[in-house]
PDB file of C-alpha atoms in Angstrom:
ATOM      1  CA  MET A   1      98.872  86.183  22.448  1.00  0.00           C
ATOM      2  CA  LYS A   2     102.600  86.109  22.180  1.00  0.00           C
ATOM      3  CA  PRO A   3     104.557  83.746  24.454  1.00  0.00           C
ATOM      4  CA  GLY A   4     106.428  86.721  26.008  1.00  0.00           C
ATOM      5  CA  HIS A   5     103.149  88.320  27.045  1.00  0.00           C
ATOM      6  CA  LYS A   6     101.999  85.074  28.674  1.00  0.00           C
ATOM      7  CA  LYS A   7     105.131  84.910  30.824  1.00  0.00           C
ATOM      8  CA  TYR A   8     104.689  88.564  31.725  1.00  0.00           C
ATOM      9  CA  LEU A   9     101.055  88.038  32.791  1.00  0.00           C
ATOM     10  CA  ILE A  10     101.986  84.959  34.838  1.00  0.00           C
ATOM     11  CA  ILE A  11     104.763  86.869  36.653  1.00  0.00           C
ATOM     12  CA  VAL A  12     102.439  89.823  37.372  1.00  0.00           C
ATOM     13  CA  GLY A  13      99.735  87.435  38.619  1.00  0.00           C
ATOM     14  CA  VAL A  14     102.174  85.622  40.931  1.00  0.00           C
ATOM     15  CA  VAL A  15     103.455  88.947  42.324  1.00  0.00           C
ATOM     16  CA  ILE A  16      99.885  90.126  42.995  1.00  0.00           C
ATOM     17  CA  LEU A  17      99.070  86.818  44.717  1.00  0.00           C
ATOM     18  CA  LEU A  18     102.211  87.127  46.886  1.00  0.00           C
ATOM     19  CA  ILE A  19     101.263  90.676  47.884  1.00  0.00           C
ATOM     20  CA  ILE A  20      97.731  89.597  48.812  1.00  0.00           C
ATOM     21  CA  ALA A  21      99.003  86.544  50.728  1.00  0.00           C
ATOM     22  CA  GLY A  22     101.624  88.658  52.555  1.00  0.00           C
ATOM     23  CA  TYR A  23      99.030  91.235  53.570  1.00  0.00           C
ATOM     24  CA  TRP A  24      96.665  88.518  54.703  1.00  0.00           C
ATOM     25  CA  LEU A  25      99.357  86.765  56.807  1.00  0.00           C
ATOM     26  CA  PHE A  26     101.193  89.747  58.261  1.00  0.00           C
ATOM     27  CA  GLY A  27      98.905  92.762  57.947  1.00  0.00           C
ATOM     28  CA  LYS A  28      95.807  91.069  59.285  1.00  0.00           C
ATOM     29  CA  ASN A  29      97.599  89.986  62.505  1.00  0.00           C
ATOM     30  CA  LYS A  30      98.767  93.536  63.183  1.00  0.00           C
ATOM     31  CA  GLN A  31      95.273  94.922  62.835  1.00  0.00           C
ATOM     32  CA  THR A  32      93.732  92.484  65.302  1.00  0.00           C
ATOM     33  CA  LYS A  33      96.525  92.836  67.857  1.00  0.00           C
ATOM     34  CA  VAL A  34      95.267  94.850  70.810  1.00  0.00           C
ATOM     35  CA  GLU A  35      97.925  96.674  72.772  1.00  0.00           C
ATOM     36  CA  THR A  36      97.539  96.347  76.483  1.00  0.00           C
ATOM     37  CA  THR A  37      99.388  98.652  78.807  1.00  0.00           C
ATOM     38  CA  LYS A  38     100.330  97.677  82.293  1.00  0.00           C
ATOM     39  CA  PRO A  39      99.304 100.139  84.976  1.00  0.00           C
ATOM     40  CA  PHE A  40     102.075 102.054  86.679  1.00  0.00           C
ATOM     41  CA  PRO A  41     102.974 100.625  90.061  1.00  0.00           C
ATOM     42  CA  THR A  42     101.620 102.767  92.837  1.00  0.00           C
ATOM     43  CA  GLU A  43     103.414 103.516  96.035  1.00  0.00           C
ATOM     44  CA  GLU A  44     101.754 102.558  99.249  1.00  0.00           C
ATOM     45  CA  VAL A  45     100.857 105.667 101.201  1.00  0.00           C
ATOM     46  CA  ILE A  46     101.773 105.305 104.859  1.00  0.00           C
ATOM     47  CA  PRO A  47      99.716 107.464 107.249  1.00  0.00           C
ATOM     48  CA  THR A  48     101.429 110.026 109.456  1.00  0.00           C
ATOM     49  CA  VAL A  49     101.669 109.550 113.178  1.00  0.00           C
ATOM     50  CA  SER A  50      99.203 111.436 115.376  1.00  0.00           C
ATOM     51  CA  SER A  51     100.048 115.033 116.262  1.00  0.00           C
ATOM     52  CA  SER A  52      99.762 114.031 119.930  1.00  0.00           C
ATOM     53  CA  VAL A  53     103.126 112.223 119.592  1.00  0.00           C
ATOM     54  CA  LYS A  54     105.841 114.644 120.712  1.00  0.00           C
ATOM     55  CA  ILE A  55     109.136 114.337 118.818  1.00  0.00           C
ATOM     56  CA  ASP A  56     112.272 116.362 119.540  1.00  0.00           C
ATOM     57  CA  LEU A  57     115.805 116.404 118.151  1.00  0.00           C
ATOM     58  CA  ARG A  58     118.351 118.506 120.031  1.00  0.00           C
ATOM     59  CA  ASP A  59     122.100 118.980 120.164  1.00  0.00           C
ATOM     60  CA  ALA A  60     123.889 116.957 122.842  1.00  0.00           C
ATOM     61  CA  ALA A  61     126.002 120.049 123.681  1.00  0.00           C
ATOM     62  CA  ASN A  62     129.143 118.706 122.031  1.00  0.00           C
ATOM     63  CA  GLY A  63     128.150 119.103 118.364  1.00  0.00           C
ATOM     64  CA  LYS A  64     129.070 115.479 117.687  1.00  0.00           C
ATOM     65  CA  GLU A  65     125.850 113.883 118.870  1.00  0.00           C
ATOM     66  CA  VAL A  66     122.142 114.618 118.953  1.00  0.00           C
ATOM     67  CA  ILE A  67     119.424 113.392 121.285  1.00  0.00           C
ATOM     68  CA  LEU A  68     116.261 112.020 119.709  1.00  0.00           C
ATOM     69  CA  SER A  69     113.304 111.857 122.061  1.00  0.00           C
ATOM     70  CA  ALA A  70     109.669 110.899 121.629  1.00  0.00           C
ATOM     71  CA  GLY A  71     106.746 110.925 124.013  1.00  0.00           C
ATOM     72  CA  ASN A  72     103.113 109.852 123.904  1.00  0.00           C
ATOM     73  CA  ILE A  73     103.990 107.059 121.452  1.00  0.00           C
ATOM     74  CA  PRO A  74     100.971 105.060 120.198  1.00  0.00           C
ATOM     75  CA  SER A  75     100.245 101.940 122.245  1.00  0.00           C
ATOM     76  CA  GLN A  76     101.225  98.664 120.537  1.00  0.00           C
ATOM     77  CA  THR A  77     104.351 100.305 119.035  1.00  0.00           C
ATOM     78  CA  GLN A  78     107.105  97.696 118.873  1.00  0.00           C
ATOM     79  CA  THR A  79     109.886  99.456 116.946  1.00  0.00           C
ATOM     80  CA  VAL A  80     110.757 102.902 115.644  1.00  0.00           C
ATOM     81  CA  ASP A  81     113.026 103.105 112.585  1.00  0.00           C
ATOM     82  CA  TYR A  82     114.929 106.383 112.318  1.00  0.00           C
ATOM     83  CA  GLU A  83     116.883 108.101 109.576  1.00  0.00           C
ATOM     84  CA  LEU A  84     118.780 111.363 109.920  1.00  0.00           C
ATOM     85  CA  SER A  85     120.154 112.958 106.757  1.00  0.00           C
ATOM     86  CA  TYR A  86     122.274 116.098 106.601  1.00  0.00           C
ATOM     87  CA  ASN A  87     124.926 117.900 104.573  1.00  0.00           C
ATOM     88  CA  THR A  88     128.497 118.019 105.835  1.00  0.00           C
ATOM     89  CA  ALA A  89     131.270 120.513 105.206  1.00  0.00           C
ATOM     90  CA  GLN A  90     133.584 118.063 103.423  1.00  0.00           C
ATOM     91  CA  GLN A  91     131.726 114.852 102.576  1.00  0.00           C
ATOM     92  CA  GLY A  92     128.428 116.106 101.133  1.00  0.00           C
ATOM     93  CA  LEU A  93     125.197 114.357 102.031  1.00  0.00           C
ATOM     94  CA  GLN A  94     125.548 111.936 104.957  1.00  0.00           C
ATOM     95  CA  GLY A  95     123.171 110.164 107.281  1.00  0.00           C
ATOM     96  CA  VAL A  96     122.519 107.836 110.172  1.00  0.00           C
ATOM     97  CA  ILE A  97     119.955 105.026 110.314  1.00  0.00           C
ATOM     98  CA  GLY A  98     118.856 102.675 113.047  1.00  0.00           C
ATOM     99  CA  THR A  99     116.016 101.009 114.923  1.00  0.00           C
ATOM    100  CA  ILE A 100     114.786 101.542 118.458  1.00  0.00           C
ATOM    101  CA  ASN A 101     113.124  98.498 120.051  1.00  0.00           C
ATOM    102  CA  LEU A 102     110.432  99.316 122.583  1.00  0.00           C
ATOM    103  CA  ALA A 103     109.240  97.128 125.429  1.00  0.00           C
ATOM    104  CA  GLU A 104     105.526  96.477 125.765  1.00  0.00           C
ATOM    105  CA  GLY A 105     103.849  99.475 127.351  1.00  0.00           C
ATOM    106  CA  ASP A 106     106.662 101.958 126.566  1.00  0.00           C
ATOM    107  CA  SER A 107     105.202 105.317 125.593  1.00  0.00           C
ATOM    108  CA  ALA A 108     108.462 107.298 125.392  1.00  0.00           C
ATOM    109  CA  PHE A 109     112.138 106.944 124.518  1.00  0.00           C
ATOM    110  CA  GLU A 110     115.336 108.963 124.367  1.00  0.00           C
ATOM    111  CA  LYS A 111     118.337 107.987 122.224  1.00  0.00           C
ATOM    112  CA  LYS A 112     121.752 109.597 121.808  1.00  0.00           C
ATOM    113  CA  ILE A 113     122.862 109.383 118.161  1.00  0.00           C
ATOM    114  CA  THR A 114     126.413 109.995 116.917  1.00  0.00           C
ATOM    115  CA  LEU A 115     126.718 112.199 113.826  1.00  0.00           C
ATOM    116  CA  GLY A 116     129.578 110.340 112.193  1.00  0.00           C
ATOM    117  CA  THR A 117     131.056 106.858 112.080  1.00  0.00           C
ATOM    118  CA  CYS A 118     132.780 104.799 114.746  1.00  0.00           C
ATOM    119  CA  SER A 119     134.886 101.696 114.187  1.00  0.00           C
ATOM    120  CA  SER A 120     137.202  99.867 116.590  1.00  0.00           C
ATOM    121  CA  GLY A 121     136.863 102.611 119.173  1.00  0.00           C
ATOM    122  CA  THR A 122     137.824 105.395 116.752  1.00  0.00           C
ATOM    123  CA  CYS A 123     135.169 107.883 115.684  1.00  0.00           C
ATOM    124  CA  VAL A 124     135.124 110.298 112.762  1.00  0.00           C
ATOM    125  CA  TYR A 125     132.567 113.030 113.401  1.00  0.00           C
ATOM    126  CA  HIS A 126     130.679 114.951 110.737  1.00  0.00           C
ATOM    127  CA  LYS A 127     130.584 118.745 110.706  1.00  0.00           C
ATOM    128  CA  VAL A 128     126.904 119.322 109.911  1.00  0.00           C
ATOM    129  CA  VAL A 129     126.050 122.243 107.636  1.00  0.00           C
ATOM    130  CA  GLY A 130     122.413 123.357 107.590  1.00  0.00           C
ATOM    131  CA  LYS A 131     119.359 121.435 108.696  1.00  0.00           C
ATOM    132  CA  ILE A 132     119.017 117.797 109.726  1.00  0.00           C
ATOM    133  CA  LYS A 133     116.098 115.913 108.190  1.00  0.00           C
ATOM    134  CA  LEU A 134     114.547 113.406 110.594  1.00  0.00           C
ATOM    135  CA  SER A 135     112.373 110.546 109.311  1.00  0.00           C
ATOM    136  CA  LEU A 136     110.717 108.129 111.742  1.00  0.00           C
ATOM    137  CA  LYS A 137     108.615 105.050 111.026  1.00  0.00           C
ATOM    138  CA  PHE A 138     106.558 103.695 113.927  1.00  0.00           C
ATOM    139  CA  ASN A 139     105.807  99.962 113.585  1.00  0.00           C
ATOM    140  CA  GLY A 140     103.257  98.089 115.669  1.00  0.00           C
ATOM    141  CA  GLY A 141      99.976  96.227 115.836  1.00  0.00           C
ATOM    142  CA  TYR A 142      98.303  99.152 114.036  1.00  0.00           C
ATOM    143  CA  GLY A 143     100.650  98.879 111.021  1.00  0.00           C
ATOM    144  CA  GLU A 144     103.078 101.657 110.097  1.00  0.00           C
ATOM    145  CA  LYS A 145     102.962 105.407 110.685  1.00  0.00           C
ATOM    146  CA  VAL A 146     105.542 108.006 109.682  1.00  0.00           C
ATOM    147  CA  PHE A 147     106.911 111.316 110.921  1.00  0.00           C
ATOM    148  CA  GLU A 148     109.191 113.710 109.000  1.00  0.00           C
ATOM    149  CA  LYS A 149     110.607 117.082 109.977  1.00  0.00           C
ATOM    150  CA  GLU A 150     113.718 119.207 109.466  1.00  0.00           C
ATOM    151  CA  TYR A 151     115.585 120.574 112.481  1.00  0.00           C
ATOM    152  CA  GLU A 152     118.051 123.453 112.708  1.00  0.00           C
ATOM    153  CA  LEU A 153     120.492 122.746 115.549  1.00  0.00           C
TER     154      LEU A 153
END
């Protein structure tokens, strides 16, 4: 065998060994790797409040405020979180949020809510266009219960 052929065979042999070693090191790990997927987070479903609870939202006769009232509230209710969202003529989507604290044994409430913002005695009122979406969350010893409805005033 000629010396040139020997070098050629050695180079080919080394290249083949490198390919086999590379496959063994890198390819083998990829084959045994098991992909695990994390489950999508699920939202907690909050039950709705009983239909025996009477909720009303009405205009306070001046167009700048509404009156939120509720009766036959579940016993053990401590707080009611409220959110009103509505479209306005000039500012787009706006809203009002707050919490009503109930005394032990209270089964009803009435709250006047300003549709706008007030600061330092000056109020800017919203001109509501369309429906007002009311969302309530009743919190108490029973957990949480929700109520949602749209009102046309």
